[in-house]
Coordinates of C-alpha atoms in Angstrom, one line a residue:
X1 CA 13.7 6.0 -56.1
X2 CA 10.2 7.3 -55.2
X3 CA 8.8 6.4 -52.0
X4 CA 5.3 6.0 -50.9
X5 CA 3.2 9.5 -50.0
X6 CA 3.4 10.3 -46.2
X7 CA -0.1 11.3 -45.9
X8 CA -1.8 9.0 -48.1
X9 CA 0.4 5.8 -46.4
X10 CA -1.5 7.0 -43.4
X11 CA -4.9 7.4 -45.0
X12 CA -4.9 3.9 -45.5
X13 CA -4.3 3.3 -41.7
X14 CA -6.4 2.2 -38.6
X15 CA -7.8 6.4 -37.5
X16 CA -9.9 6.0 -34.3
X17 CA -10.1 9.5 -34.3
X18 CA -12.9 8.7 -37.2
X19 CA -14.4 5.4 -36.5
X20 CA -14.2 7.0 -32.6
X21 CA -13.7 3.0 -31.9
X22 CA -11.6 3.4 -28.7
X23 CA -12.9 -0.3 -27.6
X24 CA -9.6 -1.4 -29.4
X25 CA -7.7 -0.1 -26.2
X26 CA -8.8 -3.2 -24.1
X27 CA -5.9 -5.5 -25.7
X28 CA -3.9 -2.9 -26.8
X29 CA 0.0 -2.2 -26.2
X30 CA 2.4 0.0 -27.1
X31 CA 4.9 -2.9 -27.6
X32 CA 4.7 -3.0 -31.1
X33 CA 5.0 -0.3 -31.7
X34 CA 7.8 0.3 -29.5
X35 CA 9.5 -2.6 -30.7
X36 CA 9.5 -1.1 -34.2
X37 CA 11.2 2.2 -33.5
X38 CA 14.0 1.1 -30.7
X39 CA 14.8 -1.5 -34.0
X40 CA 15.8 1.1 -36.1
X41 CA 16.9 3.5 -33.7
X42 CA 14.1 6.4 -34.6
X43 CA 13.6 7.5 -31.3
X44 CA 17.0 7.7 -30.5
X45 CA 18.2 10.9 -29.1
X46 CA 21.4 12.5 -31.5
X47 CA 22.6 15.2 -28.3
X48 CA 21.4 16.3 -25.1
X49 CA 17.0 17.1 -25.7
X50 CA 14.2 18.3 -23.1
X51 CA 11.1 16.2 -24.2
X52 CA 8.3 17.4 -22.5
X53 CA 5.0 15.2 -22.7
X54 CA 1.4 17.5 -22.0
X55 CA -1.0 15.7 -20.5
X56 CA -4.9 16.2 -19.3
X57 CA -8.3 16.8 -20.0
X58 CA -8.4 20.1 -21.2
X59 CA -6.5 22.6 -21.9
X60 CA -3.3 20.3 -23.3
X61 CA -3.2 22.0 -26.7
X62 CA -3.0 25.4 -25.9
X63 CA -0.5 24.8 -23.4
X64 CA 1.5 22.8 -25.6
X65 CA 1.4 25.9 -28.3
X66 CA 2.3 28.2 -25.5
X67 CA 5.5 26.0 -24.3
X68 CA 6.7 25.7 -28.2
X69 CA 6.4 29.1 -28.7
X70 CA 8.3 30.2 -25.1
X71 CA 11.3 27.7 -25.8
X72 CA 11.4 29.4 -29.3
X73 CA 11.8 32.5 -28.4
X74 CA 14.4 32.0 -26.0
X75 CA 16.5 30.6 -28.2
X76 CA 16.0 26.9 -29.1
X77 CA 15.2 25.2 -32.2
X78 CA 12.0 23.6 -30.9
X79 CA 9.6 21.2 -32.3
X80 CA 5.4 20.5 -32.1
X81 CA 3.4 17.7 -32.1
X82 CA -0.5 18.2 -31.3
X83 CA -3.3 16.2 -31.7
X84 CA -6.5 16.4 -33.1
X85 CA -6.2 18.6 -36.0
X86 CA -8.8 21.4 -36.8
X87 CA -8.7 21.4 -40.9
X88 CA -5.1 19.6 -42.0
X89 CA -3.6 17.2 -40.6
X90 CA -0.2 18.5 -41.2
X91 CA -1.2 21.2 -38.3
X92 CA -0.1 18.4 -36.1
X93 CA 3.8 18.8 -36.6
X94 CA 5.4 22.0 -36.7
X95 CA 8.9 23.9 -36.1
X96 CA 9.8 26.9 -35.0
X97 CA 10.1 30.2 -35.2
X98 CA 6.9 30.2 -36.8
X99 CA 5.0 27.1 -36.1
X100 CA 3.3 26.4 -39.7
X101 CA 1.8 23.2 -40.2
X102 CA 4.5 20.8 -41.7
X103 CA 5.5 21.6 -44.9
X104 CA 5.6 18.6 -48.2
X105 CA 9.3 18.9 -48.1
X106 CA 9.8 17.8 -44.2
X107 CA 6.6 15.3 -45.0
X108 CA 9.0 14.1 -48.2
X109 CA 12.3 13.8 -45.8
X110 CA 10.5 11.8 -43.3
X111 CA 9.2 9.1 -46.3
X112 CA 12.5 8.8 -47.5
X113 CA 13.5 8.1 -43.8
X114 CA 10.8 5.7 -43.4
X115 CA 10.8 3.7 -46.4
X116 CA 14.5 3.6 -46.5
X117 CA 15.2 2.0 -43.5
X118 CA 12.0 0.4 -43.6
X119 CA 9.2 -0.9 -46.3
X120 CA 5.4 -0.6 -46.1
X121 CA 4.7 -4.1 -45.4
X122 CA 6.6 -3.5 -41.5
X123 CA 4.8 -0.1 -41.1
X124 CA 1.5 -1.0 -42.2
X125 CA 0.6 -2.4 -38.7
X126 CA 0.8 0.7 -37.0
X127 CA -2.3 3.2 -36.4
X128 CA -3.2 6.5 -37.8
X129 CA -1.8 8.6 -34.5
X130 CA 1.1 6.4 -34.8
X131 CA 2.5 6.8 -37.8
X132 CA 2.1 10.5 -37.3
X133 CA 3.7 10.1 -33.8
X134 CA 6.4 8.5 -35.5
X135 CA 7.0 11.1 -38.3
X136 CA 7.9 14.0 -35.8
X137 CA 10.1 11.3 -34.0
X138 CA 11.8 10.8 -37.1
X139 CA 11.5 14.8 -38.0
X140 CA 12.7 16.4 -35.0
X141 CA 15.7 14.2 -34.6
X142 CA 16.7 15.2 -38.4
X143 CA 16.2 18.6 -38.0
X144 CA 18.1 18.8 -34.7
X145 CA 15.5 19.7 -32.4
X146 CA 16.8 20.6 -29.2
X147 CA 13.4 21.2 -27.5
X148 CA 10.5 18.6 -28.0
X149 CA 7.1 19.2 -27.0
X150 CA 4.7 16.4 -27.4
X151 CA 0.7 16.5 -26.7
X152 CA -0.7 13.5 -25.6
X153 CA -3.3 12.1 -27.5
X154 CA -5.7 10.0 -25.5
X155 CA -4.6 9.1 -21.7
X156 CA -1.1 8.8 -21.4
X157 CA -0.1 5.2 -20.6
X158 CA -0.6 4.2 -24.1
X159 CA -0.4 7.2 -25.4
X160 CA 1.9 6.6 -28.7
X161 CA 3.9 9.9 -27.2
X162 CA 4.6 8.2 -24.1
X163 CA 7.6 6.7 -26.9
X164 CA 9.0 10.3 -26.5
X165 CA 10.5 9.0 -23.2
X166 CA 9.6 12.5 -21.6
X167 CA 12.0 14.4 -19.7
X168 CA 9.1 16.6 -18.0
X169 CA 5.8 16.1 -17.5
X170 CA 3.4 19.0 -17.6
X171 CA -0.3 18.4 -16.5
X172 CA -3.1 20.2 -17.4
X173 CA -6.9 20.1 -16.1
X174 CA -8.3 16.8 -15.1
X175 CA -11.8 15.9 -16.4
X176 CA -14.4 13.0 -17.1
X177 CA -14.0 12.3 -20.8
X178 CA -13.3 9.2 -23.0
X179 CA -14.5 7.3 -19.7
X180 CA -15.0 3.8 -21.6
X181 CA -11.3 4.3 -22.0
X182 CA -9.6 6.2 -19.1
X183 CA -12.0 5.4 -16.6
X184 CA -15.4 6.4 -14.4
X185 CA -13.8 8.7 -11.8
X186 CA -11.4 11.4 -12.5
X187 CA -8.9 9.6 -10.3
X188 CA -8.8 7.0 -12.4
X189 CA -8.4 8.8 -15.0
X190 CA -5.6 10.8 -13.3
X191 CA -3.3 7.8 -12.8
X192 CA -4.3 6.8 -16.8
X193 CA -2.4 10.0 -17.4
X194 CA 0.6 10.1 -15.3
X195 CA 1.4 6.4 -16.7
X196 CA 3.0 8.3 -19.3
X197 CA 6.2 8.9 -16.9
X198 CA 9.0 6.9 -17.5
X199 CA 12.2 6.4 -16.2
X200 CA 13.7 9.4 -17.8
X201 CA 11.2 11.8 -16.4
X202 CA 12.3 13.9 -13.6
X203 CA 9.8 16.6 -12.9
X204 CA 6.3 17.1 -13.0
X205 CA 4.2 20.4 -13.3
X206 CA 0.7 20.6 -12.5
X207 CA -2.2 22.9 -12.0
X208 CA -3.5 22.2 -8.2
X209 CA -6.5 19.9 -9.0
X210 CA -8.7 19.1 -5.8
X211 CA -8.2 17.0 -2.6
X212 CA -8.5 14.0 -3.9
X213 CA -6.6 14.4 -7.1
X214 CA -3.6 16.0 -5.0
X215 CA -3.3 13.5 -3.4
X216 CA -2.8 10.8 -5.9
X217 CA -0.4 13.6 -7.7
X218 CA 1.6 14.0 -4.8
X219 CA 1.6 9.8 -4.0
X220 CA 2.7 9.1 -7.4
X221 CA 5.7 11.8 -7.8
X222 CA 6.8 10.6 -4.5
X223 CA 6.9 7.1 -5.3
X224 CA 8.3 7.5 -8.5
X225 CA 11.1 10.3 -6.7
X226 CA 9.4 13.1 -9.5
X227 CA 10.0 16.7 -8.5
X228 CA 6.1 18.1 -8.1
X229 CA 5.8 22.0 -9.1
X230 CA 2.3 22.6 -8.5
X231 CA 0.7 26.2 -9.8
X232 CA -2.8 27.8 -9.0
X233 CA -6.1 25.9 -10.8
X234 CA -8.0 28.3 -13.0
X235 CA -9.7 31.1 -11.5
X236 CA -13.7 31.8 -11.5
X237 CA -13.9 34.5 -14.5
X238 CA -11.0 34.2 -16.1
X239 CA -10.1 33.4 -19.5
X240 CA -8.3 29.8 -19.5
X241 CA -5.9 31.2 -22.0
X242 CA -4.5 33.8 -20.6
X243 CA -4.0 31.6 -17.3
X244 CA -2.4 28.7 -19.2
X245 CA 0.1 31.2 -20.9
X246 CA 0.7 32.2 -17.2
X247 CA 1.4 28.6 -16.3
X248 CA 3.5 28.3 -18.9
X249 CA 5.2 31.2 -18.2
X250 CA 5.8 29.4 -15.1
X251 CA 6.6 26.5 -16.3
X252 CA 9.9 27.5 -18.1
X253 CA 11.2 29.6 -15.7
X254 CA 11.8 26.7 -13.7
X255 CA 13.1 24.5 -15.7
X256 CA 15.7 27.4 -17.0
X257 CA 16.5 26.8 -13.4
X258 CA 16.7 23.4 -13.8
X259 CA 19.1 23.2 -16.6
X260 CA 21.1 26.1 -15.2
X261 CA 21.9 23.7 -11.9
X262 CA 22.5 20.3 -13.6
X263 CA 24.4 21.7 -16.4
X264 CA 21.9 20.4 -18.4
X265 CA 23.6 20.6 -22.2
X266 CA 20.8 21.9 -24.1
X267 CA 21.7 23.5 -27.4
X268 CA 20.3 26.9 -28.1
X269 CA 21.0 28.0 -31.5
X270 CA 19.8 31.2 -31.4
X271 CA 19.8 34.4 -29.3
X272 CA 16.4 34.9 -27.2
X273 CA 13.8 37.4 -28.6
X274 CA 10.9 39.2 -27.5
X275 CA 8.1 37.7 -29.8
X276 CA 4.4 37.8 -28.4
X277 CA 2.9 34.4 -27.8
X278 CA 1.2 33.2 -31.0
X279 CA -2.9 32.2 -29.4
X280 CA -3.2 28.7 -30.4
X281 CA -5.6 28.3 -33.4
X282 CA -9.1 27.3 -32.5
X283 CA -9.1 28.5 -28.8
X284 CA -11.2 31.1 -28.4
X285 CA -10.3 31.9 -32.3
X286 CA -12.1 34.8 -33.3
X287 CA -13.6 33.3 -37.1
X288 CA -14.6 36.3 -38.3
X289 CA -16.3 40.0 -37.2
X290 CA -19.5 40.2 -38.7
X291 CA -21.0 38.8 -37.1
X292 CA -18.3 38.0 -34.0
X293 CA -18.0 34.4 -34.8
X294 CA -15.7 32.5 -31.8
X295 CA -14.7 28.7 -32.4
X296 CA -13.6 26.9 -29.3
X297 CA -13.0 23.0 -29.2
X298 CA -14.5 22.2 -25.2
X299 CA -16.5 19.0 -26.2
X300 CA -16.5 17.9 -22.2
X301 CA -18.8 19.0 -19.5
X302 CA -15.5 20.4 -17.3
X303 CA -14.6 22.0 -21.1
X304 CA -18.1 23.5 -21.4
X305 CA -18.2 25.6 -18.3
X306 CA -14.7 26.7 -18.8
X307 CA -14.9 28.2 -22.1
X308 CA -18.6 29.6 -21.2
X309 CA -16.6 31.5 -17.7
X310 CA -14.2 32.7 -20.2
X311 CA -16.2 34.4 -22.5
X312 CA -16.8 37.3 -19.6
X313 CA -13.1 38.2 -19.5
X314 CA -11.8 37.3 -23.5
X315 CA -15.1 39.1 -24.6
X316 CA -16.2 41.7 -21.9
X317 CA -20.1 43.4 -22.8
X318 CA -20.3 40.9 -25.7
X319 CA -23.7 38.3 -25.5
X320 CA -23.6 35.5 -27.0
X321 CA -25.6 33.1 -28.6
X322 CA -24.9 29.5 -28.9
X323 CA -24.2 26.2 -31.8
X324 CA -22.9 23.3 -30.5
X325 CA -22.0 19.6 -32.2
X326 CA -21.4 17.0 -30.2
X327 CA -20.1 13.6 -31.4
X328 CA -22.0 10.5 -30.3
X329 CA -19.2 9.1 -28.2
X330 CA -19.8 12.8 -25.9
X331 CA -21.7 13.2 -23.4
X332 CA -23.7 15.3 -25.1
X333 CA -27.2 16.0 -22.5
X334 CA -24.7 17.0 -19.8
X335 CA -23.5 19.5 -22.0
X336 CA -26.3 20.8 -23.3
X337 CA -27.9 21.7 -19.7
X338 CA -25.2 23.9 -19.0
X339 CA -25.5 25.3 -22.8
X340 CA -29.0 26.3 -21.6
X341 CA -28.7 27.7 -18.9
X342 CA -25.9 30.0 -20.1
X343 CA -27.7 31.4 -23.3
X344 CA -31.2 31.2 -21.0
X345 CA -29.3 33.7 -18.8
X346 CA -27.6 36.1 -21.4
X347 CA -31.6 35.1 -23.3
X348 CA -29.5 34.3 -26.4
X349 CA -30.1 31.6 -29.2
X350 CA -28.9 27.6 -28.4
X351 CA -28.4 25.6 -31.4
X352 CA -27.7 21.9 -31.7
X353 CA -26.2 20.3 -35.1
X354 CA -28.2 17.2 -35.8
X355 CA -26.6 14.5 -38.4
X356 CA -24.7 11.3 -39.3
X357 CA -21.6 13.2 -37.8
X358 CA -23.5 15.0 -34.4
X359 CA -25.6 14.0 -32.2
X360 CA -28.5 16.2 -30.9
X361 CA -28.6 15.4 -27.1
X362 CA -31.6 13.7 -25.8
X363 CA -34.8 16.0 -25.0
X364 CA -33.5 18.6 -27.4
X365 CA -35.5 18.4 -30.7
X366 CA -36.8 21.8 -30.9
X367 CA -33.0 23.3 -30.9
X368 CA -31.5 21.2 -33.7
X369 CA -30.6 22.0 -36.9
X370 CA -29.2 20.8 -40.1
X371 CA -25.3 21.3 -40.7
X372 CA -26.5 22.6 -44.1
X373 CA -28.2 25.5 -42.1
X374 CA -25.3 27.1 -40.4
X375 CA -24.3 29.0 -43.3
X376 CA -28.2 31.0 -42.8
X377 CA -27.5 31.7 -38.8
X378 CA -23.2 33.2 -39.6
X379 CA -24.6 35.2 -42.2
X380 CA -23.7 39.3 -41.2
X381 CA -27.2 40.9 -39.6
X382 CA -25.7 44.1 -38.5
X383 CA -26.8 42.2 -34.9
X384 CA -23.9 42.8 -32.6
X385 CA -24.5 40.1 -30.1
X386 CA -21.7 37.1 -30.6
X387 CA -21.9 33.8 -31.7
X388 CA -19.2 30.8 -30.0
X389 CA -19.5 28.0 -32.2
X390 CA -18.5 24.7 -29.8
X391 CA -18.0 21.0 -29.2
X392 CA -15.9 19.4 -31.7
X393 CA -13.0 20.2 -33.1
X394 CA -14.3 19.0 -36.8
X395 CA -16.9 22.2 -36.6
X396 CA -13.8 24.3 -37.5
X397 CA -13.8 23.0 -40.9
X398 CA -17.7 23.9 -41.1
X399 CA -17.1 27.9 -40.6
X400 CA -13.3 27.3 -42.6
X401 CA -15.1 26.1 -45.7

C-alpha cells in the first residue's frame, strides 16, 4: 500500500516560516500536538538517549552542527534536526557519520510510520515545523539514535522540539529578534527560551551573557535544581565559529563526565575517530573564489555585528563589500546603520535587495537593487576585494541557483 509523500503532505501544511505570520502564537499550544505523539507512542524513547535541545538567538545552528558532529566522532550513532533550511528542506534531518540531508528512503520509512499508525485526516492539523519535528522523532527512534540533537526553532517554550523532552540544555547568544513573539527585552526573551526545560532536563550550558541575563540564568537553574556550566561570551575579533566549536568542545567534555559518573547507559556503536569538524553550511560559507563570495545568515542587529567582527579573523587582509536582504518582519534600518558604517570604513560597496521578498530599510533608496541584478555585481572582475552576501537565510538559494 502507497502512502502519502512526506514532503508534499507537508507542503500542504500551515509554514510560518513563509507567511512569516508568528501572530498565530498568541493562542497557541503545544498540546495538540503533544497529545498526538504521546497517543501513539512516537516520542517514546526505545533505550537509554541524551537529547540535547540548542537554544538562542544566534549562533544555535552552528553549534548544533558542531555537537552532531563531536558525538559522531566519538562514537555514537547521532542524529540532526535544524531549522531553517538554506535550499532543501531535507537539510533539516540528518545522521551521522556524514550528516547529508535526509535521504527519500528514511523520508519513505518515516511515511510508512506515519500513515500506518496514523491517517492524513489526524495529521493534517499540525504545522509545517511540526510535521518535520515529528519526522526526526519518528526517524531517530527507528534508526536507533543514541545521541539526539535538536535546534530550537522559534523561542523554546513552544518550540515543537521542546517534545524532545531534552536531557541537556545548551544555550547560545541572546538577542532582540522575533520581539512580537518572544518579547521587547532580551530578558524576556531569555526566560521564552529556557521554558523549553522540562522535567527530564538536568543541566544547562551557557555562554556568560551579561549581568542582567546571568542573573535570570542562574535564578532559573537554581529554581528548577539544573546544573549551570557557564563558558566565556564571544570575544572582540574573533570569528564566532571557531569560538562555538570551542564551546562545544566544552560542552562534551563535560557531559563525557557526566555520563561517566551516573553510569549513564548510552550506547556507542562505534569506536571514536579523529575526523575534523564539518563547518556548518552557510556560516561564513565561502560560495565561490572569484570573486570571494561569503554567505552568512545574521538577519539580527546582535547577528550583524557578529559576523561583520568576524570577518577580521575568518578573512584576515580581505575588504569587503556588502548585499544584504532583509525580510519585512526584520528590523531592517537598525541593521543597515551598522552595514554602513562597516563598508564606509573598509570604503567598500553596500547593497540592499529590494522586492516582494526584501525589504529595503527606510532612508536607503539609493543602495537598492533588484534581486535580478545580483548575478551583474558576483560576476568575476579580477577585483580581489570580497563580497559577504547577508541577512536571510533564503539569499543562499539566490547565489546556489
Amino acid at each position: 500500500m502507497s502512502h502519502p509523500d512526506f514532503l508534499e503532505f507537508g507542503s500542504k501544511l500551515t509554514n510560518l516560516e513563509k507567511t512569516r505570520n508568528f501572530n498565530v502564537f498568541g493562542d497557541y499550544s503545544l498540546d495538540p500536538f503533544r497529545n498526538l505523539i504521546d497517543f501513539h507512542g512516537w516520542r517514546n524513547r526505545k533505550k537509554e538517549r541524551l537529547r540535547i535541545s540548542v537554544v538562542g538567538t544566534n549562533g544555535k545552528g552552528s553549534v548544533s552542527h558542531f555537537l552532531a558532529g563531536s558525538f559522531s566522532n566519538l562514537g555514537y550513532r547521532t542524529g540532526l534536526y535544524t531549522s531553517p533550511h538554506l535550499f532543501d528542506p531535507k537539510e533539516r534531518i540528518r545522521l551521522s557519520p556524514n550528516f547529508d540531508p535526509i535521504n527519500e528512503e528514511d523520508l519513505k520509512e518515516i511515511s510508512n510510520i506515519l500513515f500506518t499508525e496514523s491517517s492524513a485526516e489526524e495529521l493534517s492539523f499540525l504545522s509545517w515545523f511540526e510535521w518535520f519535528t515529528l519526522g526526526s522523532f519518528v526517524l531517530f527512534e527507528k534508526k536507533d539514535i543514541s545521541v539526539q540533537v535538536y535546534e530550537a526553532g522559534l523561542g523554546g517554550r513552544l518550540d515543537a522540539t521542546k517534545l524532545s523532552d531534552p536531557d541537556v540544555l545548551v544555550v547560545c547568544a541572546i538577542g532582540e529578534d522575533h520581539k512580537a513573539v518572544l518579547g521587547n527585552t532580551k530578558e524576556a526573551i531569555l526566560r521564552e527560551k529556557l521554558g523549553i526545560v522540562t522535567e527530564r532536563t538536568k543541566t544547562v550550558f551557557a555562554l556568560e551573557p551579561e549581568p542582567s541575563l546571568l542573573k535570570i540564568l542562574k535564578e532559573f537553574c537554581s529554581e528548577k535544581n539544573l546544573e549551570l556550566y557557564l563558558y566565556p561570551s564571544l570575544p572582540e575579533g574573533r570569528s564566532y565559529l571557531d569560538h562555538n566549536q570551542q564551546y562545544v568542545k566544552f560542552i562534551v567534555h563535560r557531559l563525557e563526565e557526566i555520563i561517566s559518573k551516573n553510569k549513564i547507559r548510552i550506547e556507542r556503536t562505534e569506536n571514536a575517530i579523529t575526523r575534523p569538524l564539518r563547518r556548518p553550511p552557510g556560516r561564513l560559507e565561502i560560495i565561490s573564489d572569484s570573486p570571494m563570495v561569503v554567505f552568512d545568515p545574521a538577519h539580527n542587529p546582535d547577528a550583524i555585528k557578529v559576523t561583520l567582527s568576524s570577518l577580521s579573523s575568518a578573512f584576515p587582509d580581505k575588504r569587503f563589500s556588502i548585499i544584504a536582504g532583509f525580510l519585512p518582519d526584520k528590523e531592517g534600518e537598525s541593521m543597515a546603520e551598522k552595514l554602513l558604517d562597516y563598508t564606509k570604513t573598509q570604503k567598500s560597496n553596500l547593497y540592499f535587495l529590494d522586492s516582494k521578498e526584501f525589504k529595503l530599510p527606510e532612508g536607503y533608496g539609493s543602495y537598492s537593487i533588484l534581486p535580478e541584478k545580483l548575478s551583474e555585481i558576483l560576476k568575476p572582475s579580477g577585483n580581489e576585494d570580497g563580497i559577504l552576501v547577508l541577512g536571510s537565510f533564503r539569499l543562499y538559494s539566490y547565489l546556489k541557483t
